[in-house]
Short mmCIF file of C-alpha atoms in Angstrom, two decimals:
data_model
loop_
_atom_site.label_atom_id
_atom_site.label_comp_id
_atom_site.label_asym_id
_atom_site.label_seq_id
_atom_site.Cartn_x
_atom_site.Cartn_y
_atom_site.Cartn_z
CA ALA A 286 3.94 -14.83 -7.52
CA GLN A 287 2.11 -11.68 -8.46
CA THR A 288 3.12 -8.80 -10.68
CA VAL A 289 1.33 -5.54 -11.29
CA THR A 290 2.19 -3.25 -14.19
CA GLN A 291 1.23 0.36 -14.64
CA SER A 292 2.51 1.60 -17.98
CA GLN A 293 1.65 5.27 -17.52
CA PRO A 294 4.12 7.00 -15.18
CA GLU A 295 2.28 10.30 -15.57
CA MET A 296 -1.13 11.41 -16.74
CA SER A 297 -2.88 14.74 -16.82
CA VAL A 298 -6.50 15.70 -17.27
CA GLN A 299 -8.49 18.89 -17.47
CA GLU A 300 -10.64 19.59 -14.45
CA ALA A 301 -14.16 18.13 -14.87
CA GLU A 302 -13.02 15.78 -17.61
CA THR A 303 -12.63 12.01 -17.50
CA VAL A 304 -9.36 10.11 -17.29
CA THR A 305 -8.52 6.41 -17.36
CA LEU A 306 -5.50 4.90 -15.64
CA SER A 307 -4.27 1.55 -16.91
CA CYS A 308 -3.18 -1.49 -14.96
CA THR A 309 -2.39 -5.06 -15.89
CA TYR A 310 -1.56 -7.84 -13.52
CA ASP A 311 -0.47 -11.41 -13.41
CA THR A 312 -1.18 -13.91 -10.68
CA SER A 313 -1.24 -17.63 -10.18
CA GLU A 314 -3.93 -17.32 -7.51
CA SER A 315 -7.47 -18.33 -8.33
CA ASP A 316 -8.85 -16.20 -5.51
CA TYR A 317 -7.57 -12.65 -5.48
CA TYR A 318 -8.60 -9.05 -5.05
CA LEU A 319 -7.63 -5.92 -6.92
CA PHE A 320 -7.36 -2.42 -5.56
CA TRP A 321 -6.63 1.13 -6.57
CA TYR A 322 -4.96 3.25 -3.91
CA LYS A 323 -4.38 6.98 -3.97
CA GLN A 324 -1.32 8.56 -2.37
CA PRO A 325 -1.58 12.36 -2.08
CA PRO A 326 1.41 14.54 -1.12
CA SER A 327 0.80 13.66 2.54
CA ARG A 328 1.80 10.09 1.50
CA GLN A 329 -1.14 8.56 3.34
CA MET A 330 -2.39 5.59 1.34
CA ILE A 331 -6.11 5.90 0.67
CA LEU A 332 -8.22 3.11 -0.76
CA VAL A 333 -10.11 4.31 -3.83
CA ILE A 334 -11.86 1.17 -4.99
CA ARG A 335 -11.66 -2.61 -4.73
CA GLN A 336 -12.74 -5.48 -6.94
CA GLU A 337 -13.20 -9.10 -6.03
CA ALA A 338 -11.91 -11.24 -8.88
CA TYR A 339 -14.83 -13.64 -8.66
CA LYS A 340 -17.29 -10.83 -9.34
CA GLN A 341 -17.99 -10.04 -12.97
CA GLN A 342 -19.64 -6.73 -12.25
CA ASN A 343 -17.29 -3.77 -12.33
CA ALA A 344 -16.92 -1.93 -9.02
CA THR A 345 -18.07 1.68 -8.77
CA GLU A 346 -17.54 4.28 -6.05
CA ASN A 347 -19.11 7.62 -6.88
CA ARG A 348 -16.89 9.20 -9.58
CA PHE A 349 -14.52 6.22 -9.63
CA SER A 350 -15.16 3.06 -11.58
CA VAL A 351 -13.11 0.19 -12.88
CA ASN A 352 -13.04 -1.80 -16.08
CA PHE A 353 -12.13 -5.31 -14.95
CA GLN A 354 -11.23 -7.66 -17.78
CA LYS A 355 -10.32 -10.91 -16.07
CA ALA A 356 -9.27 -12.86 -19.15
CA ALA A 357 -7.00 -10.04 -20.24
CA LYS A 358 -5.82 -9.47 -16.66
CA SER A 359 -6.58 -5.81 -17.00
CA PHE A 360 -7.92 -3.51 -14.27
CA SER A 361 -8.22 0.12 -15.33
CA LEU A 362 -9.53 2.99 -13.22
CA LYS A 363 -11.81 5.64 -14.65
CA ILE A 364 -12.17 8.96 -12.86
CA SER A 365 -15.12 11.03 -14.00
CA ASP A 366 -15.61 14.75 -13.42
CA SER A 367 -11.99 15.11 -12.29
CA GLN A 368 -11.43 17.44 -9.38
CA LEU A 369 -8.33 19.24 -8.14
CA GLY A 370 -8.32 17.02 -5.08
CA ASP A 371 -7.84 13.97 -7.29
CA ALA A 372 -4.25 15.00 -7.98
CA ALA A 373 -2.05 12.27 -6.49
CA MET A 374 -0.08 9.13 -7.18
CA TYR A 375 -2.36 6.22 -7.99
CA PHE A 376 -1.24 2.67 -7.31
CA CYS A 377 -2.88 -0.44 -8.64
CA ALA A 378 -2.49 -3.43 -6.33
CA SER A 379 -3.24 -7.12 -6.31
CA PHE A 380 -3.94 -9.12 -3.17
CA GLY A 381 -3.44 -12.86 -3.16
CA ASN A 382 -1.68 -15.49 -1.08
CA GLU A 383 -1.68 -13.08 1.84
CA LYS A 384 0.35 -10.45 0.00
CA LEU A 385 -0.51 -7.05 -1.42
CA THR A 386 1.63 -6.27 -4.46
CA PHE A 387 1.76 -2.76 -5.90
CA GLY A 388 2.39 -1.42 -9.35
CA THR A 389 4.87 1.39 -9.95
CA GLY A 390 2.23 4.08 -9.83
CA THR A 391 0.78 6.78 -12.07
CA ARG A 392 1.12 10.43 -11.13
CA LEU A 393 -2.12 12.21 -11.99
CA THR A 394 -2.12 15.96 -12.52
CA ILE A 395 -5.35 17.92 -12.72
CA ILE A 396 -5.24 20.99 -14.95
CA PRO A 397 -7.51 23.79 -13.70
CA GLY B 241 -12.76 2.63 7.75
CA ALA B 242 -10.42 1.18 10.33
CA VAL B 243 -7.62 3.36 11.72
CA VAL B 244 -3.94 2.49 11.80
CA SER B 245 -1.62 4.83 13.67
CA GLN B 246 2.08 4.90 12.89
CA HIS B 247 4.60 6.69 15.07
CA PRO B 248 6.80 8.65 14.71
CA SER B 249 5.96 10.40 11.48
CA ARG B 250 9.50 11.69 11.13
CA VAL B 251 12.73 10.65 12.78
CA ILE B 252 16.34 11.66 12.36
CA CYS B 253 18.99 9.45 13.86
CA LYS B 254 22.74 9.20 13.83
CA SER B 255 24.49 6.55 11.83
CA GLY B 256 25.06 3.43 13.91
CA THR B 257 22.10 3.91 16.22
CA SER B 258 18.81 2.02 16.23
CA VAL B 259 15.36 3.44 15.72
CA LYS B 260 11.97 1.91 16.47
CA ILE B 261 8.79 2.58 14.52
CA GLU B 262 5.42 1.63 15.98
CA CYS B 263 2.29 0.63 14.13
CA ARG B 264 -0.99 0.38 16.03
CA SER B 265 -4.44 -0.68 14.94
CA LEU B 266 -6.75 1.57 16.96
CA ASP B 267 -10.19 0.06 16.46
CA PHE B 268 -9.67 -3.48 15.25
CA GLN B 269 -7.50 -6.47 15.97
CA ALA B 270 -4.76 -6.81 13.39
CA THR B 271 -3.92 -10.44 12.92
CA THR B 272 -1.51 -9.53 10.13
CA MET B 273 0.69 -6.49 9.69
CA PHE B 274 2.80 -5.58 6.71
CA TRP B 275 5.85 -3.35 6.54
CA TYR B 276 6.72 -1.52 3.35
CA ARG B 277 9.55 0.69 2.25
CA GLN B 278 9.04 3.43 -0.31
CA PHE B 279 11.88 5.22 -2.05
CA PRO B 280 11.24 8.68 -3.50
CA LYS B 281 8.89 8.58 -6.47
CA GLN B 282 8.77 4.80 -6.37
CA SER B 283 6.28 2.16 -5.40
CA LEU B 284 5.82 0.42 -2.07
CA MET B 285 8.11 -2.56 -1.64
CA LEU B 286 6.98 -5.20 0.84
CA MET B 287 9.67 -5.86 3.42
CA ALA B 288 7.98 -8.35 5.69
CA THR B 289 4.72 -9.78 6.90
CA SER B 290 4.08 -10.42 10.55
CA ASN B 291 1.35 -12.38 12.25
CA GLU B 292 0.58 -11.87 15.91
CA GLY B 293 2.62 -14.13 18.13
CA SER B 294 4.81 -15.59 15.42
CA LYS B 295 8.03 -14.67 13.64
CA ALA B 296 7.86 -12.30 10.73
CA THR B 297 8.26 -13.53 7.18
CA TYR B 298 10.78 -11.43 5.30
CA GLU B 299 10.86 -10.83 1.57
CA GLN B 300 13.88 -11.88 -0.39
CA GLY B 301 16.73 -9.42 -0.04
CA VAL B 302 15.53 -7.91 3.24
CA GLU B 303 17.99 -8.37 6.09
CA LYS B 304 16.02 -9.76 9.02
CA ASP B 305 18.81 -8.96 11.48
CA LYS B 306 18.80 -5.35 10.42
CA PHE B 307 15.05 -4.84 10.26
CA LEU B 308 13.63 -6.42 13.40
CA ILE B 309 9.89 -6.86 13.41
CA ASN B 310 7.87 -7.69 16.48
CA HIS B 311 4.12 -8.31 16.50
CA ALA B 312 3.58 -9.01 20.17
CA SER B 313 -0.10 -8.13 20.36
CA LEU B 314 -3.13 -7.90 18.10
CA THR B 315 -2.87 -4.12 18.04
CA LEU B 316 0.84 -3.39 17.89
CA SER B 317 3.72 -4.18 15.59
CA THR B 318 7.14 -2.57 15.71
CA LEU B 319 9.92 -2.24 13.17
CA THR B 320 13.38 -1.60 14.57
CA VAL B 321 16.10 -0.49 12.19
CA THR B 322 19.31 -1.60 13.87
CA SER B 323 22.67 0.03 13.32
CA ALA B 324 21.13 2.44 10.88
CA HIS B 325 23.14 3.79 7.97
CA PRO B 326 22.39 6.60 5.51
CA GLU B 327 21.26 4.09 2.90
CA ASP B 328 18.46 3.06 5.28
CA SER B 329 16.97 6.53 4.93
CA SER B 330 13.55 6.05 3.41
CA PHE B 331 9.82 6.24 3.94
CA TYR B 332 8.48 3.26 5.88
CA ILE B 333 4.78 2.39 5.86
CA CYS B 334 2.88 -0.20 7.84
CA SER B 335 -0.47 -1.67 7.04
CA ALA B 336 -2.74 -3.95 9.00
CA ARG B 337 -5.62 -6.26 8.35
CA SER B 338 -7.83 -8.39 10.49
CA GLN B 339 -8.61 -12.01 9.86
CA PRO B 340 -10.85 -12.70 6.87
CA GLY B 341 -14.39 -11.98 7.83
CA GLY B 342 -13.29 -9.63 10.60
CA ALA B 343 -15.41 -6.57 11.21
CA GLY B 344 -15.34 -4.33 8.19
CA VAL B 345 -11.92 -5.33 6.97
CA GLY B 346 -11.77 -8.72 5.27
CA THR B 347 -8.96 -8.65 2.74
CA GLU B 348 -8.56 -4.89 2.82
CA ALA B 349 -5.39 -3.57 4.43
CA PHE B 350 -5.43 -0.22 6.20
CA PHE B 351 -2.34 1.94 6.16
CA GLY B 352 -0.51 4.00 8.71
CA GLN B 353 0.62 7.52 7.93
CA GLY B 354 4.19 6.45 7.27
CA THR B 355 7.52 7.31 8.88
CA ARG B 356 10.21 9.31 7.15
CA LEU B 357 13.55 8.06 8.46
CA THR B 358 16.66 10.12 7.88
CA VAL B 359 20.00 8.72 8.98
CA VAL B 360 22.78 11.28 9.25
#
């Protein structure tokens, strides 16, 4: 079984600043993947970044990076130079045993 | 990335009727499709997983006779909500992935646009 926990229901950040969204997970799988998805008001799920658990190096995609702490089962998302278009719900997810399990989400507001 | 098309985007139906939602992978073969339900301001809850040509696997608490899932081809899965009631009103999202090692997808799942179902 997998569980994903996001302890921050809402976060806000000033435009151009940096924000970190927290996520912890638990899984019995030895081979798994972690994702951050963005859901804007359109409700289309958009993949932001992915991390293979067997890789020690933290994934980076332009302004988005993760801090993957495998022993602590922590997978936080850092957004640098926040932009108005980053405003959305962000879901952390764990994939293992053929299932994608989502956290409860963090609503990110960007303050102009 | 790969494209998943979900149709319709919105549907209103009368209580007691059935409604079908389609999920198509447009540029890859989806060996596995997932159906999720999302309540307002909540997370995505997995309802069932379907593999092409076999019966869907339903999550605990999901009524398989009410939510009929068919994955008849590698590009199409359908979710039929039978005898719909107002409590079935929700946002339904499908996602699809190809087999591991498939072109450009691997373990990543691509999502449809979602369907907002309103039962009146």
